[in-house]
């Protein structure tokens, strides 16, 4: 005949431990009911999305596609997310180049921006310079032509 410990599949099982009478039942039950503390932060406690430019995005063309789309939207509002949703990343690079004259092969470190918001503000300034340089000659040419009519 087999021993009683071996009947449960061949592995001896430890005997269940009994609670000692000296410990209070209220403290032990509250400890058992308490949920374990998780080391992970809950979503509501988590920090907001980091706004720092990562070191992996060393060139403008290596930036994530969503950041390129955000930059274009920040610079020129009619190019919103719906407009740039189906545009490939290479075309977004060209659009950034046309709007701001920031080349896709430009290093983000050379733009001296630590956060994406700083980069967006600098791109907005570049766009204002581009628009001004494009409209100023046309404006002066039109003023010269007014006097001749």
CSV table of N, CA and C in Angstrom, one decimal:
chain,number,residue,atom,x,y,z
A,1,UNK,N,0.8,-1.2,0.0
A,1,UNK,CA,0.0,0.0,0.0
A,1,UNK,C,0.9,1.3,0.0
A,2,UNK,N,0.3,2.3,-0.6
A,2,UNK,CA,1.1,3.6,-0.7
A,2,UNK,C,0.8,4.5,0.5
A,3,UNK,N,1.9,5.3,0.9
A,3,UNK,CA,1.6,6.2,2.0
A,3,UNK,C,0.6,7.3,1.5
A,4,UNK,N,0.0,7.9,2.4
A,4,UNK,CA,-1.1,8.9,2.1
A,4,UNK,C,-0.5,10.2,1.4
A,5,UNK,N,0.8,10.5,1.7
A,5,UNK,CA,1.4,11.7,1.1
A,5,UNK,C,1.6,11.4,-0.4
A,6,UNK,N,1.8,10.2,-0.8
A,6,UNK,CA,2.1,9.8,-2.2
A,6,UNK,C,0.9,9.7,-3.0
A,7,UNK,N,-0.3,9.7,-2.5
A,7,UNK,CA,-1.5,9.4,-3.3
A,7,UNK,C,-1.9,10.6,-4.1
A,8,UNK,N,-1.5,11.8,-3.8
A,8,UNK,CA,-1.8,13.0,-4.6
A,8,UNK,C,-1.0,13.2,-5.8
A,9,UNK,N,-0.5,12.2,-6.5
A,9,UNK,CA,0.3,12.3,-7.7
A,9,UNK,C,1.7,12.1,-7.5
A,10,UNK,N,2.1,11.6,-6.4
A,10,UNK,CA,3.5,11.2,-6.2
A,10,UNK,C,4.4,12.3,-5.5
A,11,UNK,N,3.8,13.5,-5.3
A,11,UNK,CA,4.6,14.6,-4.7
A,11,UNK,C,4.1,14.8,-3.4
A,12,UNK,N,4.9,14.8,-2.3
A,12,UNK,CA,4.4,15.0,-1.0
A,12,UNK,C,3.9,16.5,-0.8
A,13,UNK,N,2.8,16.7,-0.3
A,13,UNK,CA,2.2,18.0,-0.1
A,13,UNK,C,2.5,18.5,1.4
A,14,UNK,N,2.8,19.7,1.6
A,14,UNK,CA,3.0,20.2,3.0
A,14,UNK,C,1.7,20.3,3.7
A,15,UNK,N,1.7,20.1,5.0
A,15,UNK,CA,0.5,20.2,5.8
A,15,UNK,C,0.1,21.6,5.9
A,16,UNK,N,-1.2,21.9,5.8
A,16,UNK,CA,-1.7,23.3,6.0
A,16,UNK,C,-1.3,23.8,7.3
A,17,UNK,N,-0.9,25.1,7.3
A,17,UNK,CA,-0.5,25.7,8.6
A,17,UNK,C,-1.7,26.3,9.3
A,18,UNK,N,-1.7,26.1,10.6
A,18,UNK,CA,-2.8,26.7,11.4
A,18,UNK,C,-2.4,28.0,11.9
A,19,UNK,N,-3.5,28.9,12.0
A,19,UNK,CA,-3.2,30.2,12.5
A,19,UNK,C,-3.0,30.1,14.0
A,20,UNK,N,-2.1,30.9,14.5
A,20,UNK,CA,-1.9,30.9,16.0
A,20,UNK,C,-2.9,31.7,16.7
A,21,UNK,N,-3.3,31.3,17.8
A,21,UNK,CA,-4.3,31.9,18.6
A,21,UNK,C,-3.9,33.2,19.2
A,22,UNK,N,-2.6,33.5,19.3
A,22,UNK,CA,-2.1,34.7,19.9
A,22,UNK,C,-2.2,35.9,18.9
A,23,UNK,N,-2.3,35.7,17.6
A,23,UNK,CA,-2.4,36.8,16.7
A,23,UNK,C,-3.9,37.2,16.6
A,24,UNK,N,-4.1,38.5,16.5
A,24,UNK,CA,-5.5,39.0,16.5
A,24,UNK,C,-6.0,38.7,15.1
A,25,UNK,N,-7.3,38.3,15.0
A,25,UNK,CA,-7.9,38.0,13.7
A,25,UNK,C,-8.2,39.2,12.9
A,26,UNK,N,-8.4,40.4,13.5
A,26,UNK,CA,-8.7,41.6,12.8
A,26,UNK,C,-7.5,42.1,12.0
A,27,UNK,N,-6.3,42.0,12.5
A,27,UNK,CA,-5.1,42.5,11.8
A,27,UNK,C,-4.7,41.5,10.7
A,28,UNK,N,-4.9,40.2,10.9
A,28,UNK,CA,-4.5,39.3,9.9
A,28,UNK,C,-5.5,39.3,8.7
A,29,UNK,N,-6.7,39.5,9.0
A,29,UNK,CA,-7.7,39.6,7.9
A,29,UNK,C,-7.6,40.9,7.1
A,30,UNK,N,-7.2,42.0,7.8
A,30,UNK,CA,-7.0,43.2,7.0
A,30,UNK,C,-5.8,43.2,6.1
A,31,UNK,N,-4.8,42.4,6.6
A,31,UNK,CA,-3.6,42.3,5.7
A,31,UNK,C,-3.9,41.4,4.5
A,32,UNK,N,-4.7,40.4,4.7
A,32,UNK,CA,-5.1,39.5,3.6
A,32,UNK,C,-5.9,40.3,2.6
A,33,UNK,N,-6.8,41.2,3.0
A,33,UNK,CA,-7.7,41.9,2.1
A,33,UNK,C,-7.0,43.0,1.4
A,34,UNK,N,-6.0,43.5,1.9
A,34,UNK,CA,-5.3,44.6,1.3
A,34,UNK,C,-4.7,44.2,0.0
A,35,UNK,N,-4.9,45.0,-1.1
A,35,UNK,CA,-4.3,44.6,-2.4
A,35,UNK,C,-2.8,44.9,-2.3
A,36,UNK,N,-2.0,44.1,-3.1
A,36,UNK,CA,-0.6,44.3,-3.2
A,36,UNK,C,-0.3,45.6,-3.9
A,37,UNK,N,0.7,46.2,-3.5
A,37,UNK,CA,1.1,47.5,-4.1
A,37,UNK,C,1.9,47.1,-5.4
A,38,UNK,N,1.5,47.7,-6.5
A,38,UNK,CA,2.1,47.5,-7.8
A,38,UNK,C,3.3,48.4,-7.9
A,39,UNK,N,4.4,47.9,-8.5
A,39,UNK,CA,5.5,48.8,-8.7
A,39,UNK,C,5.3,49.7,-10.0
A,40,UNK,N,4.4,49.3,-10.8
A,40,UNK,CA,4.1,50.1,-12.0
A,40,UNK,C,3.2,51.2,-11.6
A,41,UNK,N,3.3,52.4,-12.2
A,41,UNK,CA,2.5,53.5,-12.0
A,41,UNK,C,1.2,53.3,-12.8
A,42,UNK,N,0.1,53.7,-12.1
A,42,UNK,CA,-1.2,53.6,-12.8
A,42,UNK,C,-1.2,54.7,-13.9
A,43,UNK,N,-2.1,54.5,-14.9
A,43,UNK,CA,-2.1,55.5,-16.0
A,43,UNK,C,-2.5,56.9,-15.5
A,44,UNK,N,-3.3,57.0,-14.5
A,44,UNK,CA,-3.7,58.3,-14.0
A,44,UNK,C,-2.6,59.0,-13.3
A,45,UNK,N,-1.6,58.2,-12.7
A,45,UNK,CA,-0.5,58.7,-11.9
A,45,UNK,C,0.7,58.9,-12.8
A,46,UNK,N,0.7,58.4,-14.0
A,46,UNK,CA,1.9,58.4,-14.9
A,46,UNK,C,2.1,59.8,-15.4
A,47,UNK,N,3.4,60.1,-15.6
A,47,UNK,CA,3.8,61.4,-16.1
A,47,UNK,C,3.3,61.6,-17.5
A,48,UNK,N,3.1,62.9,-17.9
A,48,UNK,CA,2.6,63.1,-19.3
A,48,UNK,C,3.7,62.7,-20.2
A,49,UNK,N,3.4,62.5,-21.5
A,49,UNK,CA,4.3,62.1,-22.5
A,49,UNK,C,5.5,63.1,-22.6
A,50,UNK,N,6.6,62.5,-22.6
A,50,UNK,CA,7.9,63.3,-22.6
A,50,UNK,C,8.0,64.1,-23.8
A,51,UNK,N,8.3,65.4,-23.7
A,51,UNK,CA,8.4,66.3,-24.8
A,51,UNK,C,9.8,66.5,-25.3
A,52,UNK,N,10.8,65.7,-24.7
A,52,UNK,CA,12.2,65.8,-25.1
A,52,UNK,C,12.4,65.0,-26.4
A,53,UNK,N,13.3,65.6,-27.3
A,53,UNK,CA,13.7,65.0,-28.5
A,53,UNK,C,14.6,63.9,-28.1
A,54,UNK,N,14.4,62.7,-28.6
A,54,UNK,CA,15.2,61.5,-28.3
A,54,UNK,C,16.5,61.6,-29.1
A,55,UNK,N,17.5,60.9,-28.6
A,55,UNK,CA,18.8,60.9,-29.3
A,55,UNK,C,18.7,60.0,-30.5
A,56,UNK,N,17.7,59.2,-30.7
A,56,UNK,CA,17.6,58.4,-31.9
A,56,UNK,C,17.2,59.2,-33.1
A,57,UNK,N,16.5,60.3,-32.8
A,57,UNK,CA,16.1,61.2,-33.9
A,57,UNK,C,17.2,62.2,-34.1
A,58,UNK,N,18.3,61.8,-34.7
A,58,UNK,CA,19.4,62.7,-34.9
A,58,UNK,C,19.2,63.6,-36.2
A,59,UNK,N,18.4,63.1,-37.1
A,59,UNK,CA,18.1,63.9,-38.3
A,59,UNK,C,16.6,64.2,-38.4
A,60,UNK,N,16.3,65.3,-39.1
A,60,UNK,CA,14.9,65.6,-39.2
A,60,UNK,C,14.1,64.4,-39.9
A,61,UNK,N,14.8,63.8,-40.9
A,61,UNK,CA,14.1,62.7,-41.6
A,61,UNK,C,14.0,61.5,-40.8
A,62,UNK,N,14.7,61.4,-39.6
A,62,UNK,CA,14.6,60.2,-38.8
A,62,UNK,C,13.5,60.4,-37.7
A,63,UNK,N,12.9,61.6,-37.6
A,63,UNK,CA,11.9,61.9,-36.6
A,63,UNK,C,10.7,61.1,-36.8
A,64,UNK,N,9.9,60.7,-35.8
A,64,UNK,CA,8.7,60.0,-36.0
A,64,UNK,C,7.7,60.7,-36.9
A,65,UNK,N,7.0,59.9,-37.7
A,65,UNK,CA,6.0,60.5,-38.7
A,65,UNK,C,5.0,61.4,-38.0
A,66,UNK,N,4.5,61.0,-36.8
A,66,UNK,CA,3.5,61.8,-36.1
A,66,UNK,C,4.1,63.2,-35.7
A,67,UNK,N,5.4,63.2,-35.3
A,67,UNK,CA,6.0,64.5,-35.0
A,67,UNK,C,6.2,65.4,-36.2
A,68,UNK,N,6.5,64.8,-37.3
A,68,UNK,CA,6.6,65.6,-38.6
A,68,UNK,C,5.2,66.2,-38.9
A,69,UNK,N,4.2,65.4,-38.8
A,69,UNK,CA,2.9,65.9,-39.0
A,69,UNK,C,2.5,67.0,-38.1
A,70,UNK,N,2.8,66.9,-36.8
A,70,UNK,CA,2.5,67.9,-35.8
A,70,UNK,C,3.3,69.2,-36.2
A,71,UNK,N,4.5,69.0,-36.6
A,71,UNK,CA,5.3,70.2,-36.9
A,71,UNK,C,4.7,71.0,-38.1
A,72,UNK,N,4.3,70.2,-39.1
A,72,UNK,CA,3.6,70.8,-40.3
A,72,UNK,C,2.4,71.5,-39.9
A,73,UNK,N,1.6,70.9,-39.0
A,73,UNK,CA,0.3,71.5,-38.6
A,73,UNK,C,0.6,72.7,-37.8
A,74,UNK,N,1.6,72.7,-36.9
A,74,UNK,CA,2.0,73.9,-36.1
A,74,UNK,C,2.4,75.1,-37.0
A,75,UNK,N,3.2,74.8,-38.1
A,75,UNK,CA,3.7,75.8,-38.9
A,75,UNK,C,2.6,76.4,-39.8
A,76,UNK,N,1.7,75.5,-40.4
A,76,UNK,CA,0.7,75.9,-41.3
A,76,UNK,C,-0.6,75.2,-41.0
A,77,UNK,N,-1.5,75.8,-40.3
A,77,UNK,CA,-2.7,75.2,-39.7
A,77,UNK,C,-3.6,74.4,-40.7
A,78,UNK,N,-3.7,74.9,-42.0
A,78,UNK,CA,-4.6,74.1,-42.9
A,78,UNK,C,-4.1,72.7,-43.2
A,79,UNK,N,-2.8,72.4,-42.9
A,79,UNK,CA,-2.3,71.1,-43.1
A,79,UNK,C,-2.5,70.3,-41.8
A,80,UNK,N,-3.7,70.0,-41.4
A,80,UNK,CA,-4.0,69.3,-40.2
A,80,UNK,C,-3.8,67.8,-40.3
A,81,UNK,N,-4.1,67.1,-39.3
A,81,UNK,CA,-3.9,65.7,-39.2
A,81,UNK,C,-4.7,64.9,-40.3
A,82,UNK,N,-5.9,65.4,-40.6
A,82,UNK,CA,-6.7,64.8,-41.7
A,82,UNK,C,-6.0,64.9,-43.0
A,83,UNK,N,-5.4,66.0,-43.2
A,83,UNK,CA,-4.7,66.3,-44.5
A,83,UNK,C,-3.4,65.5,-44.7
A,84,UNK,N,-2.7,65.3,-43.6
A,84,UNK,CA,-1.4,64.6,-43.7
A,84,UNK,C,-1.5,63.2,-43.3
A,85,UNK,N,-2.7,62.6,-43.1
A,85,UNK,CA,-2.8,61.2,-42.7
A,85,UNK,C,-2.3,60.2,-43.7
A,86,UNK,N,-2.5,60.4,-44.9
A,86,UNK,CA,-2.1,59.5,-46.0
A,86,UNK,C,-0.8,59.9,-46.7
A,87,UNK,N,-0.2,60.9,-46.2
A,87,UNK,CA,1.0,61.4,-46.9
A,87,UNK,C,2.2,60.6,-46.4
A,88,UNK,N,3.1,60.0,-47.3
A,88,UNK,CA,4.2,59.3,-46.8
A,88,UNK,C,5.3,60.2,-46.1
A,89,UNK,N,6.1,59.5,-45.3
A,89,UNK,CA,7.1,60.3,-44.5
A,89,UNK,C,8.1,61.1,-45.4
A,90,UNK,N,8.4,60.6,-46.5
A,90,UNK,CA,9.3,61.3,-47.4
A,90,UNK,C,8.7,62.6,-47.9
A,91,UNK,N,7.4,62.5,-48.2
A,91,UNK,CA,6.7,63.7,-48.7
A,91,UNK,C,6.5,64.7,-47.5
A,92,UNK,N,6.4,64.2,-46.3
A,92,UNK,CA,6.4,65.2,-45.2
A,92,UNK,C,7.7,65.9,-45.0
A,93,UNK,N,8.8,65.2,-45.3
A,93,UNK,CA,10.1,65.8,-45.2
A,93,UNK,C,10.2,66.9,-46.2
A,94,UNK,N,9.7,66.7,-47.4
A,94,UNK,CA,9.7,67.7,-48.5
A,94,UNK,C,8.8,68.9,-48.1
A,95,UNK,N,7.7,68.6,-47.5
A,95,UNK,CA,6.8,69.7,-47.1
A,95,UNK,C,7.4,70.5,-46.0
A,96,UNK,N,8.1,69.9,-45.1
A,96,UNK,CA,8.8,70.7,-44.1
A,96,UNK,C,9.9,71.5,-44.7
A,97,UNK,N,10.6,71.0,-45.7
A,97,UNK,CA,11.6,71.7,-46.4
A,97,UNK,C,11.0,72.9,-47.1
A,98,UNK,N,9.9,72.7,-47.8
A,98,UNK,CA,9.3,73.9,-48.5
A,98,UNK,C,8.7,74.9,-47.6
A,99,UNK,N,8.2,74.5,-46.5
A,99,UNK,CA,7.5,75.5,-45.6
A,99,UNK,C,8.5,76.2,-44.7
A,100,UNK,N,9.6,75.6,-44.4
A,100,UNK,CA,10.5,76.2,-43.4
A,100,UNK,C,12.0,76.3,-43.8
A,101,UNK,N,12.3,75.7,-45.0
A,101,UNK,CA,13.7,75.6,-45.5
A,101,UNK,C,14.6,74.9,-44.5
A,102,UNK,N,14.0,74.0,-43.7
A,102,UNK,CA,14.8,73.1,-42.8
A,102,UNK,C,15.0,71.8,-43.6
A,103,UNK,N,16.2,71.5,-44.0
A,103,UNK,CA,16.4,70.3,-44.8
A,103,UNK,C,16.2,69.0,-44.0
A,104,UNK,N,15.8,67.9,-44.7
A,104,UNK,CA,15.6,66.7,-44.0
A,104,UNK,C,16.9,66.1,-43.4
A,105,UNK,N,18.0,66.5,-44.0
A,105,UNK,CA,19.3,65.9,-43.5
A,105,UNK,C,19.9,66.8,-42.4
A,106,UNK,N,19.1,67.8,-41.9
A,106,UNK,CA,19.6,68.7,-40.9
A,106,UNK,C,19.5,67.9,-39.5
A,107,UNK,N,20.6,68.0,-38.7
A,107,UNK,CA,20.6,67.4,-37.4
A,107,UNK,C,19.8,68.2,-36.4
A,108,UNK,N,19.0,67.4,-35.6
A,108,UNK,CA,18.2,68.1,-34.6
A,108,UNK,C,19.1,68.8,-33.6
A,109,UNK,N,20.3,68.3,-33.4
A,109,UNK,CA,21.2,69.0,-32.4
A,109,UNK,C,21.6,70.3,-32.9
A,110,UNK,N,21.8,70.4,-34.3
A,110,UNK,CA,22.2,71.7,-34.8
A,110,UNK,C,21.0,72.8,-34.8
A,111,UNK,N,19.8,72.3,-34.6
A,111,UNK,CA,18.7,73.2,-34.5
A,111,UNK,C,18.6,73.8,-33.0
A,112,UNK,N,19.4,73.2,-32.1
A,112,UNK,CA,19.4,73.7,-30.7
A,112,UNK,C,18.1,73.7,-30.0
A,113,UNK,N,17.4,72.6,-30.2
A,113,UNK,CA,16.1,72.4,-29.5
A,113,UNK,C,16.2,71.2,-28.6
A,114,UNK,N,15.8,71.3,-27.4
A,114,UNK,CA,15.7,70.1,-26.5
A,114,UNK,C,14.4,69.5,-26.5
A,115,UNK,N,13.3,70.2,-26.7
A,115,UNK,CA,12.0,69.7,-26.7
A,115,UNK,C,11.4,69.9,-28.1
A,116,UNK,N,10.3,69.1,-28.3
A,116,UNK,CA,9.6,69.2,-29.6
A,116,UNK,C,8.9,70.6,-29.7
A,117,UNK,N,8.4,71.1,-28.6
A,117,UNK,CA,7.8,72.4,-28.7
A,117,UNK,C,8.8,73.5,-29.1
A,118,UNK,N,10.0,73.4,-28.6
A,118,UNK,CA,11.0,74.4,-29.0
A,118,UNK,C,11.3,74.3,-30.5
A,119,UNK,N,11.3,73.0,-31.0
A,119,UNK,CA,11.6,72.8,-32.4
A,119,UNK,C,10.4,73.4,-33.3
A,120,UNK,N,9.2,73.2,-32.8
A,120,UNK,CA,8.0,73.7,-33.5
A,120,UNK,C,8.1,75.2,-33.5
A,121,UNK,N,8.4,75.9,-32.4
A,121,UNK,CA,8.5,77.3,-32.4
A,121,UNK,C,9.6,77.8,-33.4
A,122,UNK,N,10.7,77.1,-33.4
A,122,UNK,CA,11.8,77.6,-34.4
A,122,UNK,C,11.3,77.3,-35.8
A,123,UNK,N,10.6,76.3,-36.1
A,123,UNK,CA,10.1,76.0,-37.4
A,123,UNK,C,9.0,77.1,-37.8
A,124,UNK,N,8.2,77.6,-36.8
A,124,UNK,CA,7.3,78.6,-37.1
A,124,UNK,C,8.0,79.9,-37.5
A,125,UNK,N,9.1,80.2,-36.8
A,125,UNK,CA,9.9,81.4,-37.1
A,125,UNK,C,10.5,81.3,-38.5
A,126,UNK,N,11.0,80.1,-38.8
A,126,UNK,CA,11.6,79.8,-40.2
A,126,UNK,C,10.5,80.0,-41.2
A,127,UNK,N,9.3,79.6,-40.9
A,127,UNK,CA,8.2,79.8,-41.9
A,127,UNK,C,7.9,81.2,-42.1
A,128,UNK,N,7.9,82.0,-41.0
A,128,UNK,CA,7.6,83.4,-41.2
A,128,UNK,C,8.7,84.1,-42.0
A,129,UNK,N,9.9,83.7,-41.9
A,129,UNK,CA,11.0,84.2,-42.7
A,129,UNK,C,10.8,83.9,-44.1
A,130,UNK,N,10.4,82.6,-44.4
A,130,UNK,CA,10.3,82.2,-45.8
A,130,UNK,C,9.1,82.9,-46.4
A,131,UNK,N,8.0,83.1,-45.7
A,131,UNK,CA,6.9,83.8,-46.3
A,131,UNK,C,7.2,85.2,-46.5
A,132,UNK,N,7.9,85.8,-45.6
A,132,UNK,CA,8.3,87.2,-45.8
A,132,UNK,C,9.3,87.4,-47.0
A,133,UNK,N,10.2,86.5,-47.1
A,133,UNK,CA,11.1,86.6,-48.3
A,133,UNK,C,10.4,86.4,-49.6
A,134,UNK,N,9.4,85.6,-49.6
A,134,UNK,CA,8.6,85.3,-50.8
A,134,UNK,C,7.7,86.5,-51.2
A,135,UNK,N,7.1,87.1,-50.2
A,135,UNK,CA,6.1,88.2,-50.5
A,135,UNK,C,6.7,89.5,-50.6
A,136,UNK,N,7.9,89.8,-50.0
A,136,UNK,CA,8.5,91.1,-50.1
A,136,UNK,C,8.8,91.6,-51.5
A,137,UNK,N,9.5,90.8,-52.3
A,137,UNK,CA,9.8,91.2,-53.7
A,137,UNK,C,8.5,91.4,-54.5
A,138,UNK,N,7.5,90.6,-54.3
A,138,UNK,CA,6.2,90.8,-55.1
A,138,UNK,C,5.6,92.1,-54.6
A,139,UNK,N,5.6,92.4,-53.4
A,139,UNK,CA,5.0,93.6,-52.9
A,139,UNK,C,5.7,94.9,-53.4
A,140,UNK,N,7.1,94.9,-53.4
A,140,UNK,CA,7.8,96.0,-54.0
A,140,UNK,C,7.6,96.1,-55.5
A,141,UNK,N,7.5,95.0,-56.2
A,141,UNK,CA,7.3,95.1,-57.6
A,141,UNK,C,5.9,95.7,-57.9
A,142,UNK,N,4.9,95.3,-57.1
A,142,UNK,CA,3.6,95.8,-57.3
A,142,UNK,C,3.5,97.3,-57.0
A,143,UNK,N,4.3,97.8,-56.0
A,143,UNK,CA,4.3,99.2,-55.7
A,143,UNK,C,5.0,100.0,-56.8
A,144,UNK,N,6.0,99.4,-57.4
A,144,UNK,CA,6.7,100.1,-58.6
A,144,UNK,C,5.8,100.2,-59.8
A,145,UNK,N,5.0,99.2,-60.0
A,145,UNK,CA,4.1,99.1,-61.1
A,145,UNK,C,2.9,100.1,-61.0
A,146,UNK,N,2.5,100.4,-59.7
A,146,UNK,CA,1.4,101.3,-59.5
A,146,UNK,C,1.7,102.7,-60.0
A,147,UNK,N,2.9,103.1,-59.8
A,147,UNK,CA,3.3,104.5,-60.2
A,147,UNK,C,3.4,104.6,-61.7
A,148,UNK,N,3.5,103.5,-62.5
A,148,UNK,CA,3.7,103.6,-63.9
A,148,UNK,C,2.3,103.6,-64.6
A,149,UNK,N,1.3,103.2,-63.9
A,149,UNK,CA,-0.1,103.1,-64.5
A,149,UNK,C,-0.7,104.4,-64.6
